[in-house]
mmCIF file of C-alpha atoms in Angstrom:
data_model
loop_
_atom_site.group_PDB
_atom_site.id
_atom_site.type_symbol
_atom_site.label_atom_id
_atom_site.label_comp_id
_atom_site.label_asym_id
_atom_site.label_seq_id
_atom_site.Cartn_x
_atom_site.Cartn_y
_atom_site.Cartn_z
ATOM 1 C CA ASP A 284 -0.263 0.140 0.166
ATOM 2 C CA VAL A 285 1.156 3.572 -0.787
ATOM 3 C CA GLN A 286 2.278 5.433 2.402
ATOM 4 C CA MET A 287 2.120 9.073 2.624
ATOM 5 C CA THR A 288 3.971 11.421 4.786
ATOM 6 C CA GLN A 289 4.328 14.974 5.644
ATOM 7 C CA SER A 290 6.975 17.643 6.753
ATOM 8 C CA PRO A 291 7.098 19.247 8.939
ATOM 9 C CA SER A 292 4.276 18.204 11.518
ATOM 10 C CA SER A 293 4.144 21.466 12.777
ATOM 11 C CA LEU A 294 5.367 24.815 12.098
ATOM 12 C CA SER A 295 4.970 28.679 13.254
ATOM 13 C CA ALA A 296 4.980 31.591 10.950
ATOM 14 C CA SER A 297 4.589 35.346 10.905
ATOM 15 C CA VAL A 298 1.691 37.056 9.002
ATOM 16 C CA GLY A 299 3.445 37.298 5.598
ATOM 17 C CA ASP A 300 5.802 34.744 5.394
ATOM 18 C CA ARG A 301 6.459 32.448 3.008
ATOM 19 C CA VAL A 302 5.376 28.576 4.028
ATOM 20 C CA THR A 303 6.280 25.501 2.269
ATOM 21 C CA ILE A 304 5.000 21.942 3.544
ATOM 22 C CA THR A 305 6.147 18.848 1.706
ATOM 23 C CA CYS A 306 4.018 15.642 0.936
ATOM 24 C CA ARG A 307 5.768 12.506 0.071
ATOM 25 C CA ALA A 308 4.433 9.330 -1.415
ATOM 26 C CA SER A 309 6.308 5.848 -0.949
ATOM 27 C CA LEU A 310 5.392 4.983 -4.661
ATOM 28 C CA GLY A 311 4.756 6.888 -7.665
ATOM 29 C CA ILE A 312 1.323 8.575 -7.539
ATOM 30 C CA ARG A 313 1.366 10.639 -11.028
ATOM 31 C CA SER A 314 -0.302 14.040 -10.023
ATOM 32 C CA ASP A 315 -3.260 11.850 -8.228
ATOM 33 C CA LEU A 316 -2.629 14.144 -5.146
ATOM 34 C CA SER A 317 -5.082 17.180 -3.484
ATOM 35 C CA TRP A 318 -4.487 19.394 -0.213
ATOM 36 C CA TYR A 319 -6.806 20.006 2.207
ATOM 37 C CA GLN A 320 -7.235 22.678 4.919
ATOM 38 C CA GLN A 321 -8.987 21.796 7.945
ATOM 39 C CA LYS A 322 -9.844 24.691 10.684
ATOM 40 C CA SER A 323 -10.422 23.756 14.502
ATOM 41 C CA GLY A 324 -13.733 22.056 14.759
ATOM 42 C CA LYS A 325 -14.585 22.228 10.809
ATOM 43 C CA ALA A 326 -14.859 19.692 8.018
ATOM 44 C CA PRO A 327 -11.888 19.884 5.991
ATOM 45 C CA LYS A 328 -11.766 22.087 2.739
ATOM 46 C CA ARG A 329 -10.055 20.953 -0.838
ATOM 47 C CA LEU A 330 -7.598 24.006 -1.816
ATOM 48 C CA ILE A 331 -5.695 22.186 -4.671
ATOM 49 C CA TYR A 332 -6.491 19.105 -6.893
ATOM 50 C CA ALA A 333 -4.444 17.232 -9.323
ATOM 51 C CA ALA A 334 -1.220 18.375 -7.450
ATOM 52 C CA SER A 335 -1.476 21.927 -9.096
ATOM 53 C CA THR A 336 -4.878 23.112 -9.937
ATOM 54 C CA LEU A 337 -6.487 25.744 -7.425
ATOM 55 C CA GLN A 338 -9.802 24.858 -6.084
ATOM 56 C CA SER A 339 -12.383 27.551 -7.162
ATOM 57 C CA GLY A 340 -12.707 30.414 -4.685
ATOM 58 C CA VAL A 341 -9.279 29.380 -3.106
ATOM 59 C CA PRO A 342 -6.880 32.489 -2.647
ATOM 60 C CA SER A 343 -4.245 32.546 -5.406
ATOM 61 C CA ARG A 344 -1.410 32.843 -2.302
ATOM 62 C CA PHE A 345 -1.858 28.709 -2.219
ATOM 63 C CA ARG A 346 0.117 26.877 -4.658
ATOM 64 C CA GLY A 347 0.469 23.313 -5.196
ATOM 65 C CA SER A 348 3.399 21.685 -7.144
ATOM 66 C CA GLY A 349 4.927 18.149 -7.792
ATOM 67 C CA SER A 350 4.106 14.830 -9.267
ATOM 68 C CA GLY A 351 5.389 11.066 -8.809
ATOM 69 C CA THR A 352 6.359 10.802 -5.262
ATOM 70 C CA GLU A 353 7.214 14.651 -3.938
ATOM 71 C CA PHE A 354 4.849 17.186 -3.770
ATOM 72 C CA THR A 355 4.615 20.967 -2.160
ATOM 73 C CA LEU A 356 2.187 23.185 -0.907
ATOM 74 C CA THR A 357 3.400 26.927 -0.432
ATOM 75 C CA ILE A 358 1.579 29.755 1.015
ATOM 76 C CA SER A 359 3.150 32.622 -0.568
ATOM 77 C CA SER A 360 1.927 35.164 2.304
ATOM 78 C CA LEU A 361 0.519 33.793 5.446
ATOM 79 C CA GLN A 362 -2.804 34.998 6.554
ATOM 80 C CA PRO A 363 -3.956 34.805 9.673
ATOM 81 C CA GLU A 364 -7.150 33.099 8.212
ATOM 82 C CA ASP A 365 -4.624 30.384 7.396
ATOM 83 C CA VAL A 366 -4.041 28.829 10.696
ATOM 84 C CA ALA A 367 -5.146 25.360 10.173
ATOM 85 C CA THR A 368 -3.913 21.722 9.740
ATOM 86 C CA TYR A 369 -2.950 20.765 6.022
ATOM 87 C CA TYR A 370 -3.580 17.522 4.906
ATOM 88 C CA CYS A 371 -2.394 15.731 1.495
ATOM 89 C CA LEU A 372 -4.486 12.856 -0.123
ATOM 90 C CA GLN A 373 -3.312 10.546 -2.685
ATOM 91 C CA HIS A 374 -6.015 8.842 -4.822
ATOM 92 C CA ASN A 375 -3.772 6.559 -7.364
ATOM 93 C CA SER A 376 -2.968 3.682 -5.525
ATOM 94 C CA TYR A 377 -4.806 1.068 -3.853
ATOM 95 C CA PRO A 378 -6.074 1.461 -0.948
ATOM 96 C CA ILE A 379 -7.692 4.385 -3.069
ATOM 97 C CA PHE A 380 -7.257 7.434 -0.734
ATOM 98 C CA THR A 381 -4.577 7.846 1.888
ATOM 99 C CA PHE A 382 -3.892 10.871 3.810
ATOM 100 C CA GLY A 383 -0.798 12.268 4.868
ATOM 101 C CA PRO A 384 -0.601 12.966 8.785
ATOM 102 C CA GLY A 385 -1.042 16.230 8.488
ATOM 103 C CA THR A 386 0.980 19.553 9.327
ATOM 104 C CA LYS A 387 -0.198 22.132 11.787
ATOM 105 C CA VAL A 388 0.350 25.814 11.131
ATOM 106 C CA ASP A 389 0.084 28.411 13.547
ATOM 107 C CA LEU A 390 1.345 32.085 13.918
ATOM 108 C CA LYS A 391 4.347 33.103 15.790
ATOM 109 C CA GLN B 30 -25.562 24.377 -4.378
ATOM 110 C CA VAL B 31 -23.988 20.719 -3.369
ATOM 111 C CA THR B 32 -24.515 19.644 0.117
ATOM 112 C CA LEU B 33 -24.251 16.644 2.100
ATOM 113 C CA ARG B 34 -25.207 15.637 5.779
ATOM 114 C CA GLU B 35 -24.395 12.884 7.931
ATOM 115 C CA SER B 36 -26.793 11.590 10.670
ATOM 116 C CA GLY B 37 -26.604 8.961 13.076
ATOM 117 C CA PRO B 38 -26.278 7.844 16.705
ATOM 118 C CA ALA B 39 -24.089 10.361 18.975
ATOM 119 C CA LEU B 40 -23.398 6.918 21.150
ATOM 120 C CA VAL B 41 -22.928 3.220 20.533
ATOM 121 C CA LYS B 42 -22.168 0.591 22.719
ATOM 122 C CA PRO B 43 -19.285 -1.543 22.429
ATOM 123 C CA THR B 44 -19.762 -4.709 19.876
ATOM 124 C CA GLN B 45 -22.877 -3.008 18.620
ATOM 125 C CA THR B 46 -23.105 -1.843 14.831
ATOM 126 C CA LEU B 47 -23.276 1.430 13.722
ATOM 127 C CA THR B 48 -25.171 2.878 10.800
ATOM 128 C CA LEU B 49 -24.567 6.461 9.456
ATOM 129 C CA THR B 50 -26.499 7.982 6.731
ATOM 130 C CA CYS B 51 -25.234 10.651 4.217
ATOM 131 C CA THR B 52 -28.037 12.674 2.443
ATOM 132 C CA PHE B 53 -26.865 15.058 -0.262
ATOM 133 C CA SER B 54 -28.296 17.649 -2.724
ATOM 134 C CA GLY B 55 -27.298 19.263 -5.584
ATOM 135 C CA PHE B 56 -25.802 16.211 -7.818
ATOM 136 C CA SER B 57 -26.825 12.993 -8.809
ATOM 137 C CA LEU B 58 -24.766 9.406 -8.170
ATOM 138 C CA SER B 59 -25.877 8.415 -11.631
ATOM 139 C CA THR B 60 -23.852 11.187 -13.357
ATOM 140 C CA SER B 61 -20.163 9.837 -14.702
ATOM 141 C CA GLY B 62 -17.783 10.527 -12.218
ATOM 142 C CA MET B 63 -19.832 11.118 -9.024
ATOM 143 C CA SER B 64 -19.062 8.801 -5.879
ATOM 144 C CA VAL B 65 -19.465 9.465 -2.062
ATOM 145 C CA SER B 66 -16.984 8.555 0.408
ATOM 146 C CA TRP B 67 -16.753 8.139 4.134
ATOM 147 C CA ILE B 68 -13.985 9.698 6.208
ATOM 148 C CA ARG B 69 -13.249 9.674 9.953
ATOM 149 C CA GLN B 70 -11.380 11.517 12.502
ATOM 150 C CA PRO B 71 -10.339 10.266 15.863
ATOM 151 C CA PRO B 72 -10.226 13.358 18.503
ATOM 152 C CA GLY B 73 -7.099 15.202 17.919
ATOM 153 C CA LYS B 74 -5.770 12.747 15.241
ATOM 154 C CA GLY B 75 -5.668 12.832 11.463
ATOM 155 C CA LEU B 76 -7.905 11.788 8.842
ATOM 156 C CA GLU B 77 -8.629 8.325 7.689
ATOM 157 C CA TRP B 78 -10.658 7.360 4.539
ATOM 158 C CA LEU B 79 -13.094 4.298 4.709
ATOM 159 C CA ALA B 80 -15.222 3.590 1.910
ATOM 160 C CA LEU B 81 -16.516 4.689 -1.266
ATOM 161 C CA ILE B 82 -19.537 4.141 -3.835
ATOM 162 C CA ASP B 83 -20.052 5.021 -6.963
ATOM 163 C CA GLY B 84 -23.138 5.230 -9.177
ATOM 164 C CA GLY B 85 -22.260 2.396 -10.794
ATOM 165 C CA ASP B 86 -22.631 0.363 -7.290
ATOM 166 C CA ASP B 87 -18.653 -0.086 -7.486
ATOM 167 C CA LYS B 88 -17.619 -0.176 -3.722
ATOM 168 C CA GLN B 89 -14.022 0.355 -2.078
ATOM 169 C CA TYR B 90 -13.023 -0.022 1.443
ATOM 170 C CA ARG B 91 -9.963 0.474 3.801
ATOM 171 C CA ARG B 92 -8.250 -2.756 3.758
ATOM 172 C CA SER B 93 -7.832 -2.881 7.484
ATOM 173 C CA LEU B 94 -11.709 -2.389 8.253
ATOM 174 C CA ARG B 95 -13.030 -4.154 5.061
ATOM 175 C CA THR B 96 -14.370 -6.940 7.374
ATOM 176 C CA ARG B 97 -16.372 -4.639 9.328
ATOM 177 C CA LEU B 98 -17.542 -2.312 6.281
ATOM 178 C CA THR B 99 -20.493 -2.139 4.454
ATOM 179 C CA ILE B 100 -21.487 0.833 2.285
ATOM 180 C CA SER B 101 -24.743 1.145 0.393
ATOM 181 C CA LYS B 102 -26.776 3.715 -1.739
ATOM 182 C CA ASP B 103 -30.541 4.726 -2.306
ATOM 183 C CA THR B 104 -30.254 6.539 -5.211
ATOM 184 C CA SER B 105 -34.138 7.716 -5.086
ATOM 185 C CA LYS B 106 -33.303 9.018 -1.594
ATOM 186 C CA ASN B 107 -29.975 10.500 -2.413
ATOM 187 C CA GLN B 108 -28.319 8.886 0.289
ATOM 188 C CA VAL B 109 -25.303 6.531 1.422
ATOM 189 C CA VAL B 110 -25.480 4.566 4.078
ATOM 190 C CA LEU B 111 -22.488 3.175 6.000
ATOM 191 C CA THR B 112 -22.444 0.375 8.363
ATOM 192 C CA MET B 113 -19.901 -0.489 10.999
ATOM 193 C CA THR B 114 -19.919 -3.647 12.943
ATOM 194 C CA ASP B 115 -18.490 -4.482 16.367
ATOM 195 C CA MET B 116 -17.431 -0.999 17.319
ATOM 196 C CA ASP B 117 -14.777 -0.237 19.740
ATOM 197 C CA PRO B 118 -13.942 2.882 21.778
ATOM 198 C CA VAL B 119 -10.914 3.191 19.481
ATOM 199 C CA ASP B 120 -13.641 3.923 16.693
ATOM 200 C CA THR B 121 -14.744 6.877 18.511
ATOM 201 C CA ALA B 122 -14.468 9.801 15.808
ATOM 202 C CA THR B 123 -16.057 12.424 14.031
ATOM 203 C CA TYR B 124 -17.407 10.563 10.796
ATOM 204 C CA PHE B 125 -17.546 12.979 7.347
ATOM 205 C CA CYS B 126 -19.472 11.955 4.176
ATOM 206 C CA ALA B 127 -17.887 13.903 1.004
ATOM 207 C CA ARG B 128 -18.252 14.094 -2.681
ATOM 208 C CA THR B 129 -15.686 12.576 -4.627
ATOM 209 C CA THR B 130 -15.235 12.793 -8.175
ATOM 210 C CA ALA B 131 -13.256 11.574 -11.283
ATOM 211 C CA SER B 132 -12.829 13.669 -13.976
ATOM 212 C CA PRO B 133 -12.539 12.848 -17.739
ATOM 213 C CA PRO B 134 -11.223 11.849 -20.144
ATOM 214 C CA ASN B 135 -9.522 9.011 -17.983
ATOM 215 C CA TYR B 136 -11.826 9.559 -14.858
ATOM 216 C CA TYR B 137 -9.082 9.458 -12.219
ATOM 217 C CA TYR B 138 -9.952 10.301 -9.173
ATOM 218 C CA ASP B 139 -9.798 14.111 -7.954
ATOM 219 C CA GLY B 140 -10.549 13.911 -4.310
ATOM 220 C CA MET B 141 -13.275 15.085 -2.015
ATOM 221 C CA ASP B 142 -14.551 18.587 -3.421
ATOM 222 C CA VAL B 143 -17.402 19.134 -0.932
ATOM 223 C CA TRP B 144 -17.744 17.743 2.898
ATOM 224 C CA GLY B 145 -20.388 17.173 5.127
ATOM 225 C CA GLN B 146 -20.285 19.124 8.672
ATOM 226 C CA GLY B 147 -19.458 15.814 10.135
ATOM 227 C CA THR B 148 -21.383 13.880 12.902
ATOM 228 C CA THR B 149 -19.878 12.651 16.187
ATOM 229 C CA VAL B 150 -19.602 9.129 17.388
ATOM 230 C CA THR B 151 -18.674 8.156 20.911
ATOM 231 C CA VAL B 152 -18.105 4.238 21.546
ATOM 232 C CA SER B 153 -18.674 3.441 25.502
ATOM 233 C CA SER B 154 -20.576 1.307 27.541
#
């Protein structure tokens, strides 16, 4: 089964900082990866799909990149409303869907 | 507008069977590329995909829970039902349903674009 890892597991950054989260797959998964933002007590929200396609309505400061086994979510200028936990999700290899363990982002 | 809403018991006893219903609107499972997934999240932990069903009644399950899970649909009611047998306190979690899409031309999955608010289930005697 494909395994997903994320790094870092948590980070603290200042408003306006550039934030980068990395997701790695144990097997190649083409670009079959999406990113989700989950704020405390809320359902997850999809930010990016197909590794780099921005979900409609999501601010352009969010960017996804990568393919194969290594993927990146970048927030170009962190805003207070971006405090959340971020998850990657692979949807290529059986079992069909595997989430990464998550990266918690908060403000310094 | 696409919406999904989970419903079910808030409390179940160990060894009981949990039945959760996802009622959705704004799309049809009969449309190509449409599926519904169930995902859960134990308190303070990460997300765990459980099962998926599509309009053709194809079903996929998490390998480690395959023997305990059953997913089904009632297309006329726009509902997807998940049952989980032999509940244990470790199954205490918030359970979400989410629309899951696959796009042409190859219909590879895109992930979950719309989620329900979730329903919290506690397993305790």
